[in-house]
Amino acid sequence: MSEEMSHSSSVITSNEASDGFVSEDGRPTNGLSNWHTFPLEDVYTHLSTSPTGISSHDLPARLAEYGPNTLTPTPPIRWYHILIRQLRDTMNWIFFGLGAAGFALGDPVTGGLLCGLSVLNVYLSYSQEAAAERTLAALKALSSPTCTVLRDGMMAVVVGSEEVVPGDVLVLKAGDKVAADVRLMETSGLVVDEALLTGEAVSVKKRVGVVKKEEALGDRVNMAYASTTVVKGRGKGVVVATGMKTEVGKIAKTLNESSKQEESTQIQKSLWKMYFGLLATSIVFGLTVLAVNKFRVPYDVGLYALTAALSVLPAGLTTVLTVTLVLGGKEMTRQRAVVRRLKCLETLGAVNIIFSDKTGTLTQARMTVVRVWVPEIGVYTISSGRIGAIKSGRTAEEEVNPHTALEPSLERFIQCCALCNTTTVSETLSPSDKSTLSDKKALPDPTVLNSAPLATGSPTETALASLAHTFNSSKQILESIGWTFVYEHHFDSTLKRMSVVVRDPAGCLHVFTKGAAESVLPLCTEDGSMESSVLDEVEGCAARGLRVMVMGWKLWKGNDVEAREEVESGLQVVGCCGIYDPPRPETKYAIQQAHQAGISVHMLTGDHLSTAVTIAKEIALLPPSYSPIPGNSNTTHMTTTGPVFDALTDDQIDALPSLPLIVARCTPETKVRMIRASKRRGYISAMTGDGINDSPSLQIAHVGIAMGLSGSDVAKQSSDMILTDDNFDTIIKAIAEGRRIYRNIQRFLLYYWIGLGACALVVMVNLWIKDPEGSPVSPISTLEMVYLYIIMSPPAASLSTQPAARTLMSEPPRPATESLFNKDIVMDFVFYTFIMTGLLLGSFYTALFVKGGVQGVKCDENFEEGCRALYRARATLLCVFSLVLMVQAIHVRSKGLQWMNKRGLKATWGDRVWVISFVVVVTSLVVVTTVESIARVMGMAPITWEWGIVWASVLVFVLAGEVYKSVKREPMDGNVIEMGV
């Protein structure tokens, strides 16, 4: 064991317990912020627990008192919640009301069908939203679902993390995600990564004891907090806070209280306007029919008014829209992007600016030391079996004799990499191999290590530990020959450095410090020439895209190891290293795609500016020829640093020609300012983040994107979408999917509008057709209207799932304020609606008047032979309407391209939903226009020669659409938007 079990007698400063430990009724409180200040015995007493945990019999009562250990306080969505949402849909109630009107008019068949249509809409929408909820439930897999606790007298039990309660004793080991806030009672080399909570990049070594009340969250080394990760070692702790009472829960609560308002998207606004407009039009149409008949409401007139009202209502539209969004969400899940809010799919299509982290998103987060500079020796170039792998390494590329002893300066540098480090590198060594390393005088020999090492910890520390391992000087090996740990001053994001005090085998104390150059160099005593050499190497490494760490060392002869300022003064530079985090192979192409699609990509990183610029050039974020202006590199509108950007006022930021493409040394506050600045410029932004401190920027962005692999639970909760692979390329794919979904929504909405518009015009224009008694006769029966609604849904659903056009990501993003009813859509709507209406009226009038017109009365109340011409004309109109609607689906799908050619016909044949729908429609039309009894039920009569009118009308509609698209393409100069063909 590398470190003895620590107990409450630790050297950490004691402090007397303060008031406020319990609530007014004497019960222990869940979620105090000062648990770190109390002796363990007091913690046990006030939580009614012991070092062996609680009894299983106490669990139900504690769960009832404290609630489940979850961050989200909202109850789960039940089946009836989804059902209630469907019952609130205005369109469903309209159809239900019209069905009731049909019953009131004495037509139970029509009334039953309309009510059934309403119920069918509710069922389909319910089933699809239920499927969406099941898809979103996959988010739970992104969090650690279980943990180990002690119960019933030291019995280790694996339980769901939501079942942990205050008083439980949590068992921690390397790789565990801490399930709740715990006060540590035992540690053995326990190191915890708290970056997602505190923002600190370096893991914290934990101990037992009492900590001063005023210590900051990151300095409470006797606590382990929910959502943090155990990097190495093991330990036990008593749970002091769960759920929303944890430190991460408090942040989540704050974020929930200030969360982004659920604003309606542009599609939602457009649909609401359309719904109310169509409802008003429906009422006007119905009243118009009644007014023409002087508000006399016999059966025929009432049925005509009902048909007129139905003619403008889009049955099935809500269902198709829901299906489109759900299927789009499932497709994005397949592409490793889990959508938490379905409506963000629409917003994604309008994104025109992306703010992205560098490490792990644009790069692989597999860091490796590739360059080492040591005073008096020069430069070593390091290579390994593969980039980022923790594997038995090879010597520097320079010619080095493996049996030559290490230079003292290089040896000191490697010791700093190994000992000033919280990462563990495991290895398998035979006893004879260990004995050969005892004198520490041999350079690395790849044959010594007989298996690949495994490292756990932050990427930067892993790279340094791997380098030490390459030189056969890992922390484990140094400890095995007598090096011992004394004290650690852990990494501080303000100071940007970390230091340790260690004792060598001879008993001498050493201080090792590592950190950013600007943090470590002021602590060193080198002359100006040495400092200049170090700075030159730092700039050289940064220019190569490397993250730079500077190492300092000194012999320590002081007494107070806790006095950080004293410990870290008077250091000597022992070298620096360049750490390479290679870009993901697909990142460059993804950024080129983004630029081609009119999307601006910005890198927000904590790295050195030169490092960020070099990486940006590699991935085509900056042009290869870009070079910061000497002496002014931090003030250009293309690249800057966080401190420089934060010093600008909003007016100064708005005056910049453009927002900086690169912001180095970036803080969470900088990210928030960047997003707000982009909003003032009218951008639609997507923001990536992983840490808890990224949550504010994720919330204010139009689309917040959390990292699924490295992201915190709070970041995920604040996001609209989660990347399960933390890959920038997935963002571009998600944007492409958002554009495809939006285009498909436009497709099926246009299809519905054309059909409804033609139907409404036919019904209202025919008000002048009357029977001998002067009552108007409807050109289409109510049941025919229901039939048309039914056959419209499958082609509309097919339009909603069309694949993306090849040119989709070659077009600029649509304006954020663009309505669904844009100029192009309105032009198509007007043309196709009037062509369709003309063909419907022409076929109806031809079939009607060739046979003498309407000669009977009360044609809808009873089957009258004198109305047979009307019945045959209705059958003709229904056939024409049904078939041109099928053709219209193809016109809408291909939009700007002809389909009466080999390529277009092939695409049509490949659309199986359309092909099946076409076969079903033709078959059903033959049946209803041939079988007398069925025709009568639908208010029609069988037809014969009228089929010639039907197919002639269909052919005219096909040719008219092809000519229209040819004419429309001319002013576009060939820049055709290809949609699904």
PDB file of C-alpha atoms in Angstrom, residues 6 37 91 329 919:
ATOM      1  CA  SER A   6      -5.741   7.988   7.011  1.00  0.00           C
ATOM      2  CA  THR A  37     -15.608  21.331   9.661  1.00  0.00           C
ATOM      3  CA  MET A  91     -57.331  20.255 -34.074  1.00  0.00           C
ATOM      4  CA  GLY A 329     -34.535  12.459 -32.997  1.00  0.00           C
ATOM      5  CA  VAL A 919     -51.537   1.073 -55.468  1.00  0.00           C
TER       6      VAL A 919
END
